[in-house]
Amino acid sequence: MRFLKALLIIAVAAGLSGCVGWRAPDGAKQTGSLVDYLYPNAKEAPTLAPTVVKLRPPVKVGIAFVPGANWNNGLSEAAKIKLLERVRDSFAKHQYIGKIEIIPSQYLQAKGGFTNLEQVARMFDVEVVTLLSYDQVQFNDTNALSVLYWTIIGAYVIHGDQYDVQTMVDAAVFDVQSHKLLFRAPGTSRVKGGATWAGLSEKQRLAAGEGYERAVDQLIPQLQTELDGFRERIKNNANYQVENKAGYKGGGAMGWISLALVVLLAGVAYAVRRRA
């Protein structure tokens, strides 16, 4: 009996210590920072200097996640590829976008900067790269304000309560040659967790995955909106030069001209038939 009592005391003590360790005020955090990857030595958010960007549709695009803070940060490579495929599919419908390459994480070096980005772009033969950064916090205790993520344009500050999972995924589209940020779009989500200890680890894992999915759900339409806005902005902007690749006729105005010619020819054919 004494031996059994001793085992019971040890088990209870171990369980309590595990609970206390899990309820650390800071909570669990997964992060992959765009600023850390592209500007590893920057002391503050970088200032982007004006430059002339040359775009040659159909543009060859690469999509990748920036390296995480450590090799085992909770977002698996399979999960990253799945999310990248969703972003790729949202780009693929546009005529002025050529091939779209999904770039696995192992090709991007932590703190690699634009030197690494240029190497990857040459390897995958792309001209523009969409970099997805992310930040996810699983809160263990009620917190005041928590800085969730520092983006290339500033900080996001988000409230977190006990068992919340707060996620942000940010897509930044860069022209590789000029290092110019063309446009960006964020997606955020908040998943409420349960307060019971039974199966808590599994619930946390599922909530983390759901957080990324919901954030990308919000990101994709915003990315489409930003892409459409970017196309309009560059039409009369001297900082951008657009020159079609050989054989590419483009959509937009040419599409409307073709449609008008079809309507005109159909009208002529109808008039000829009536006279006959």
mmCIF file of C-alpha atoms in Angstrom:
data_model
loop_
_atom_site.group_PDB
_atom_site.id
_atom_site.type_symbol
_atom_site.label_atom_id
_atom_site.label_comp_id
_atom_site.label_asym_id
_atom_site.label_seq_id
_atom_site.Cartn_x
_atom_site.Cartn_y
_atom_site.Cartn_z
ATOM 1 C CA MET A 1 0.000 0.000 0.000
ATOM 2 C CA ARG A 2 2.805 2.413 0.866
ATOM 3 C CA PHE A 3 4.358 1.733 -2.521
ATOM 4 C CA LEU A 4 1.063 2.409 -4.297
ATOM 5 C CA LYS A 5 0.534 5.619 -2.326
ATOM 6 C CA ALA A 6 4.017 6.787 -3.285
ATOM 7 C CA LEU A 7 3.324 6.107 -6.961
ATOM 8 C CA LEU A 8 0.028 8.013 -6.694
ATOM 9 C CA ILE A 9 1.725 11.049 -5.117
ATOM 10 C CA ILE A 10 4.428 11.060 -7.817
ATOM 11 C CA ALA A 11 1.815 10.822 -10.576
ATOM 12 C CA VAL A 12 -0.252 13.694 -9.146
ATOM 13 C CA ALA A 13 2.845 15.872 -8.697
ATOM 14 C CA ALA A 14 3.925 15.199 -12.263
ATOM 15 C CA GLY A 15 0.473 16.019 -13.550
ATOM 16 C CA LEU A 16 0.330 19.299 -11.638
ATOM 17 C CA SER A 17 3.773 20.336 -12.848
ATOM 18 C CA GLY A 18 2.708 19.589 -16.412
ATOM 19 C CA CYS A 19 -0.409 21.736 -16.017
ATOM 20 C CA VAL A 20 1.561 24.612 -14.562
ATOM 21 C CA GLY A 21 4.097 24.390 -17.400
ATOM 22 C CA TRP A 22 1.330 24.442 -20.030
ATOM 23 C CA ARG A 23 -0.348 27.433 -18.423
ATOM 24 C CA ALA A 24 2.669 29.648 -18.928
ATOM 25 C CA PRO A 25 1.457 33.258 -19.382
ATOM 26 C CA ASP A 26 3.080 33.668 -22.787
ATOM 27 C CA GLY A 27 1.363 30.677 -24.390
ATOM 28 C CA ALA A 28 2.579 28.759 -27.439
ATOM 29 C CA LYS A 29 3.806 30.672 -30.487
ATOM 30 C CA GLN A 30 4.597 29.787 -34.102
ATOM 31 C CA THR A 31 6.136 32.402 -36.335
ATOM 32 C CA GLY A 32 7.737 32.949 -39.724
ATOM 33 C CA SER A 33 8.743 36.597 -40.132
ATOM 34 C CA LEU A 34 9.119 38.333 -43.504
ATOM 35 C CA VAL A 35 11.176 41.115 -41.928
ATOM 36 C CA ASP A 36 13.582 38.614 -40.319
ATOM 37 C CA TYR A 37 13.996 36.797 -43.640
ATOM 38 C CA LEU A 38 14.464 39.731 -46.024
ATOM 39 C CA TYR A 39 15.948 42.315 -43.652
ATOM 40 C CA PRO A 40 17.783 40.294 -40.966
ATOM 41 C CA ASN A 41 19.935 43.198 -39.780
ATOM 42 C CA ALA A 42 17.281 45.914 -39.827
ATOM 43 C CA LYS A 43 16.743 47.806 -36.578
ATOM 44 C CA GLU A 44 13.301 49.025 -37.673
ATOM 45 C CA ALA A 45 10.767 48.513 -40.460
ATOM 46 C CA PRO A 46 12.615 49.096 -43.766
ATOM 47 C CA THR A 47 11.994 52.128 -45.950
ATOM 48 C CA LEU A 48 11.300 51.102 -49.530
ATOM 49 C CA ALA A 49 12.984 53.465 -52.009
ATOM 50 C CA PRO A 50 11.139 54.365 -55.258
ATOM 51 C CA THR A 51 12.417 52.437 -58.258
ATOM 52 C CA VAL A 52 11.325 51.547 -61.795
ATOM 53 C CA VAL A 53 9.843 48.053 -62.006
ATOM 54 C CA LYS A 54 9.747 46.233 -65.329
ATOM 55 C CA LEU A 55 6.962 43.669 -65.672
ATOM 56 C CA ARG A 56 6.736 41.293 -68.642
ATOM 57 C CA PRO A 57 3.401 39.442 -68.838
ATOM 58 C CA PRO A 58 2.641 36.642 -68.632
ATOM 59 C CA VAL A 59 4.574 36.948 -65.367
ATOM 60 C CA LYS A 60 6.222 33.849 -63.883
ATOM 61 C CA VAL A 61 5.345 33.641 -60.187
ATOM 62 C CA GLY A 62 6.772 31.696 -57.269
ATOM 63 C CA ILE A 63 4.937 31.130 -53.974
ATOM 64 C CA ALA A 64 6.681 30.200 -50.717
ATOM 65 C CA PHE A 65 6.494 30.420 -46.953
ATOM 66 C CA VAL A 66 9.299 32.350 -45.285
ATOM 67 C CA PRO A 67 11.486 30.285 -42.935
ATOM 68 C CA GLY A 68 10.142 29.812 -39.422
ATOM 69 C CA ALA A 69 11.815 30.883 -36.215
ATOM 70 C CA ASN A 70 13.075 27.316 -35.734
ATOM 71 C CA TRP A 71 12.926 24.065 -37.668
ATOM 72 C CA ASN A 72 10.097 22.579 -35.565
ATOM 73 C CA ASN A 73 7.687 25.488 -35.200
ATOM 74 C CA GLY A 74 4.460 23.509 -35.531
ATOM 75 C CA LEU A 75 3.452 24.284 -39.132
ATOM 76 C CA SER A 76 4.391 21.145 -41.080
ATOM 77 C CA GLU A 77 5.672 21.187 -44.651
ATOM 78 C CA ALA A 78 2.597 19.269 -45.809
ATOM 79 C CA ALA A 79 0.329 21.901 -44.238
ATOM 80 C CA LYS A 80 2.344 24.683 -45.876
ATOM 81 C CA ILE A 81 2.073 23.076 -49.324
ATOM 82 C CA LYS A 82 -1.678 22.685 -48.900
ATOM 83 C CA LEU A 83 -2.064 26.382 -48.068
ATOM 84 C CA LEU A 84 0.269 27.402 -50.909
ATOM 85 C CA GLU A 85 -1.818 25.401 -53.371
ATOM 86 C CA ARG A 86 -4.889 27.392 -52.365
ATOM 87 C CA VAL A 87 -3.071 30.667 -52.978
ATOM 88 C CA ARG A 88 -1.711 29.347 -56.287
ATOM 89 C CA ASP A 89 -5.196 28.425 -57.482
ATOM 90 C CA SER A 90 -6.424 31.953 -56.745
ATOM 91 C CA PHE A 91 -3.693 33.378 -59.047
ATOM 92 C CA ALA A 92 -3.979 30.799 -61.807
ATOM 93 C CA LYS A 93 -7.204 32.124 -63.361
ATOM 94 C CA HIS A 94 -5.553 35.351 -64.569
ATOM 95 C CA GLN A 95 -4.330 35.412 -68.186
ATOM 96 C CA TYR A 96 -1.450 37.802 -67.460
ATOM 97 C CA ILE A 97 0.073 35.335 -64.989
ATOM 98 C CA GLY A 98 2.124 32.545 -66.555
ATOM 99 C CA LYS A 99 3.427 29.547 -64.694
ATOM 100 C CA ILE A 100 3.127 29.429 -60.905
ATOM 101 C CA GLU A 101 5.744 27.489 -58.949
ATOM 102 C CA ILE A 102 5.283 26.299 -55.368
ATOM 103 C CA ILE A 103 8.689 26.623 -53.678
ATOM 104 C CA PRO A 104 9.348 24.181 -50.799
ATOM 105 C CA SER A 105 10.574 25.666 -47.531
ATOM 106 C CA GLN A 106 13.980 23.972 -47.621
ATOM 107 C CA TYR A 107 15.083 26.256 -50.472
ATOM 108 C CA LEU A 108 14.708 29.394 -48.336
ATOM 109 C CA GLN A 109 17.424 30.025 -45.768
ATOM 110 C CA ALA A 110 16.725 31.663 -42.428
ATOM 111 C CA LYS A 111 17.778 35.335 -42.616
ATOM 112 C CA GLY A 112 18.746 34.717 -46.247
ATOM 113 C CA GLY A 113 17.685 38.161 -47.447
ATOM 114 C CA PHE A 114 17.242 39.148 -51.075
ATOM 115 C CA THR A 115 20.418 37.265 -51.984
ATOM 116 C CA ASN A 116 18.704 33.988 -51.124
ATOM 117 C CA LEU A 117 15.463 35.127 -52.775
ATOM 118 C CA GLU A 118 17.313 35.846 -56.036
ATOM 119 C CA GLN A 119 18.966 32.409 -55.913
ATOM 120 C CA VAL A 120 15.604 30.708 -55.439
ATOM 121 C CA ALA A 121 14.035 32.775 -58.235
ATOM 122 C CA ARG A 122 16.772 31.702 -60.669
ATOM 123 C CA MET A 123 16.468 28.067 -59.603
ATOM 124 C CA PHE A 124 12.697 27.980 -60.195
ATOM 125 C CA ASP A 125 12.772 30.431 -63.135
ATOM 126 C CA VAL A 126 10.339 32.979 -61.676
ATOM 127 C CA GLU A 127 10.266 36.780 -61.808
ATOM 128 C CA VAL A 128 7.878 37.610 -58.985
ATOM 129 C CA VAL A 129 7.669 35.829 -55.628
ATOM 130 C CA THR A 130 4.763 35.804 -53.204
ATOM 131 C CA LEU A 131 6.120 35.305 -49.703
ATOM 132 C CA LEU A 132 3.732 34.077 -47.022
ATOM 133 C CA SER A 133 4.681 34.941 -43.475
ATOM 134 C CA TYR A 134 2.679 33.847 -40.469
ATOM 135 C CA ASP A 135 2.255 34.205 -36.744
ATOM 136 C CA GLN A 136 0.088 32.147 -34.433
ATOM 137 C CA VAL A 137 -0.372 32.450 -30.676
ATOM 138 C CA GLN A 138 -2.219 29.967 -28.483
ATOM 139 C CA PHE A 139 -3.084 31.876 -25.314
ATOM 140 C CA ASN A 140 -3.008 29.987 -22.027
ATOM 141 C CA ASP A 141 -4.214 32.746 -19.693
ATOM 142 C CA THR A 142 -6.237 35.904 -20.106
ATOM 143 C CA ASN A 143 -3.902 38.551 -21.484
ATOM 144 C CA ALA A 144 -4.050 42.242 -22.118
ATOM 145 C CA LEU A 145 -2.902 43.434 -25.538
ATOM 146 C CA SER A 146 -0.421 41.178 -27.318
ATOM 147 C CA VAL A 147 1.677 42.153 -30.332
ATOM 148 C CA LEU A 148 1.008 39.252 -32.659
ATOM 149 C CA TYR A 149 3.041 40.167 -35.703
ATOM 150 C CA TRP A 150 5.396 42.807 -37.055
ATOM 151 C CA THR A 151 4.825 43.208 -40.799
ATOM 152 C CA ILE A 152 6.764 45.147 -43.389
ATOM 153 C CA ILE A 153 4.421 48.119 -42.848
ATOM 154 C CA GLY A 154 3.885 47.970 -39.069
ATOM 155 C CA ALA A 155 2.615 45.953 -36.111
ATOM 156 C CA TYR A 156 -0.660 44.136 -35.528
ATOM 157 C CA VAL A 157 -1.906 44.258 -31.909
ATOM 158 C CA ILE A 158 -4.610 41.740 -31.024
ATOM 159 C CA HIS A 159 -6.587 40.829 -27.898
ATOM 160 C CA GLY A 160 -6.279 37.267 -26.631
ATOM 161 C CA ASP A 161 -8.290 35.392 -24.033
ATOM 162 C CA GLN A 162 -7.741 32.036 -22.379
ATOM 163 C CA TYR A 163 -7.589 29.146 -24.905
ATOM 164 C CA ASP A 164 -7.805 31.492 -27.917
ATOM 165 C CA VAL A 165 -5.801 30.679 -31.024
ATOM 166 C CA GLN A 166 -4.939 33.878 -32.895
ATOM 167 C CA THR A 167 -3.474 33.505 -36.385
ATOM 168 C CA MET A 168 -2.254 35.865 -39.062
ATOM 169 C CA VAL A 169 -1.000 34.953 -42.539
ATOM 170 C CA ASP A 170 0.435 37.773 -44.642
ATOM 171 C CA ALA A 171 1.095 37.538 -48.394
ATOM 172 C CA ALA A 172 3.681 39.987 -49.772
ATOM 173 C CA VAL A 173 4.352 40.035 -53.538
ATOM 174 C CA PHE A 174 7.871 41.105 -54.556
ATOM 175 C CA ASP A 175 9.487 41.813 -57.899
ATOM 176 C CA VAL A 176 12.744 39.917 -57.506
ATOM 177 C CA GLN A 177 14.965 42.033 -59.778
ATOM 178 C CA SER A 178 14.071 45.405 -58.245
ATOM 179 C CA HIS A 179 13.319 44.115 -54.719
ATOM 180 C CA LYS A 180 10.116 46.142 -54.933
ATOM 181 C CA LEU A 181 7.085 45.249 -52.851
ATOM 182 C CA LEU A 182 4.266 45.266 -55.416
ATOM 183 C CA PHE A 183 1.337 44.672 -53.063
ATOM 184 C CA ARG A 184 0.368 42.659 -49.997
ATOM 185 C CA ALA A 185 -2.690 41.258 -48.265
ATOM 186 C CA PRO A 186 -3.238 39.894 -44.735
ATOM 187 C CA GLY A 187 -5.624 37.300 -43.396
ATOM 188 C CA THR A 188 -6.438 36.805 -39.721
ATOM 189 C CA SER A 189 -8.506 34.389 -37.673
ATOM 190 C CA ARG A 190 -9.538 33.661 -34.115
ATOM 191 C CA VAL A 191 -10.448 30.155 -32.962
ATOM 192 C CA LYS A 192 -12.004 29.697 -29.539
ATOM 193 C CA GLY A 193 -10.691 26.622 -27.721
ATOM 194 C CA GLY A 194 -12.214 24.464 -25.009
ATOM 195 C CA ALA A 195 -11.420 24.708 -21.323
ATOM 196 C CA THR A 196 -11.382 20.977 -20.471
ATOM 197 C CA TRP A 197 -8.138 19.081 -19.996
ATOM 198 C CA ALA A 198 -9.361 15.868 -21.659
ATOM 199 C CA GLY A 199 -7.769 15.596 -25.115
ATOM 200 C CA LEU A 200 -6.390 19.123 -24.807
ATOM 201 C CA SER A 201 -3.254 18.528 -26.899
ATOM 202 C CA GLU A 202 -5.284 17.156 -29.808
ATOM 203 C CA LYS A 203 -7.736 20.054 -29.562
ATOM 204 C CA GLN A 204 -4.856 22.512 -29.628
ATOM 205 C CA ARG A 205 -3.405 20.861 -32.735
ATOM 206 C CA LEU A 206 -6.743 20.914 -34.548
ATOM 207 C CA ALA A 207 -7.386 24.523 -33.507
ATOM 208 C CA ALA A 208 -3.952 25.528 -34.820
ATOM 209 C CA GLY A 209 -4.658 23.984 -38.232
ATOM 210 C CA GLU A 210 -8.119 25.538 -38.336
ATOM 211 C CA GLY A 211 -6.603 28.916 -37.516
ATOM 212 C CA TYR A 212 -4.353 28.812 -40.591
ATOM 213 C CA GLU A 213 -7.181 27.634 -42.844
ATOM 214 C CA ARG A 214 -9.470 30.446 -41.708
ATOM 215 C CA ALA A 215 -6.721 33.045 -42.073
ATOM 216 C CA VAL A 216 -6.096 31.933 -45.676
ATOM 217 C CA ASP A 217 -9.872 31.982 -46.285
ATOM 218 C CA GLN A 218 -9.756 35.687 -45.449
ATOM 219 C CA LEU A 219 -6.454 36.330 -47.222
ATOM 220 C CA ILE A 220 -7.393 35.033 -50.701
ATOM 221 C CA PRO A 221 -10.205 37.513 -51.519
ATOM 222 C CA GLN A 222 -8.121 40.376 -50.142
ATOM 223 C CA LEU A 223 -5.218 39.252 -52.305
ATOM 224 C CA GLN A 224 -7.492 39.283 -55.353
ATOM 225 C CA THR A 225 -8.666 42.793 -54.494
ATOM 226 C CA GLU A 226 -5.095 44.013 -54.079
ATOM 227 C CA LEU A 227 -4.080 42.396 -57.387
ATOM 228 C CA ASP A 228 -6.910 44.129 -59.252
ATOM 229 C CA GLY A 229 -6.011 47.423 -57.600
ATOM 230 C CA PHE A 230 -2.348 46.980 -58.517
ATOM 231 C CA ARG A 231 -3.229 46.479 -62.206
ATOM 232 C CA GLU A 232 -5.114 49.759 -62.199
ATOM 233 C CA ARG A 233 -2.422 51.680 -60.311
ATOM 234 C CA ILE A 234 0.396 50.827 -62.718
ATOM 235 C CA LYS A 235 -1.439 51.975 -65.860
ATOM 236 C CA ASN A 236 -0.407 55.623 -65.408
ATOM 237 C CA ASN A 237 2.503 55.176 -63.013
ATOM 238 C CA ALA A 238 5.974 56.058 -64.348
ATOM 239 C CA ASN A 239 7.558 53.744 -61.768
ATOM 240 C CA TYR A 240 6.266 50.724 -63.688
ATOM 241 C CA GLN A 241 7.038 49.612 -67.241
ATOM 242 C CA VAL A 242 4.949 46.823 -68.763
ATOM 243 C CA GLU A 243 6.259 45.025 -71.839
ATOM 244 C CA ASN A 244 4.564 41.840 -73.056
ATOM 245 C CA LYS A 245 6.643 38.754 -73.741
ATOM 246 C CA ALA A 246 6.842 37.550 -77.337
ATOM 247 C CA GLY A 247 3.603 35.917 -78.409
ATOM 248 C CA TYR A 248 1.535 37.314 -75.554
ATOM 249 C CA LYS A 249 -1.357 39.537 -76.640
ATOM 250 C CA GLY A 250 -2.750 40.124 -73.174
ATOM 251 C CA GLY A 251 -6.264 40.502 -71.906
ATOM 252 C CA GLY A 252 -7.873 43.729 -70.835
ATOM 253 C CA ALA A 253 -8.150 46.246 -73.687
ATOM 254 C CA MET A 254 -7.190 43.709 -76.393
ATOM 255 C CA GLY A 255 -9.955 41.433 -75.185
ATOM 256 C CA TRP A 256 -12.510 44.202 -75.581
ATOM 257 C CA ILE A 257 -11.206 45.050 -79.060
ATOM 258 C CA SER A 258 -11.538 41.428 -80.154
ATOM 259 C CA LEU A 259 -15.067 41.301 -78.789
ATOM 260 C CA ALA A 260 -15.995 44.493 -80.648
ATOM 261 C CA LEU A 261 -14.617 43.067 -83.914
ATOM 262 C CA VAL A 262 -16.647 39.891 -83.475
ATOM 263 C CA VAL A 263 -19.829 41.909 -82.905
ATOM 264 C CA LEU A 264 -19.060 44.107 -85.923
ATOM 265 C CA LEU A 265 -18.433 41.144 -88.242
ATOM 266 C CA ALA A 266 -21.583 39.441 -87.011
ATOM 267 C CA GLY A 267 -23.560 42.596 -87.846
ATOM 268 C CA VAL A 268 -22.060 42.792 -91.352
ATOM 269 C CA ALA A 269 -22.853 39.113 -91.985
ATOM 270 C CA TYR A 270 -26.436 39.645 -90.857
ATOM 271 C CA ALA A 271 -26.856 42.661 -93.158
ATOM 272 C CA VAL A 272 -25.448 40.706 -96.129
ATOM 273 C CA ARG A 273 -27.872 37.852 -95.510
ATOM 274 C CA ARG A 274 -30.829 40.239 -95.368
ATOM 275 C CA ARG A 275 -29.880 41.869 -98.705
ATOM 276 C CA ALA A 276 -29.495 38.459 -100.296
#
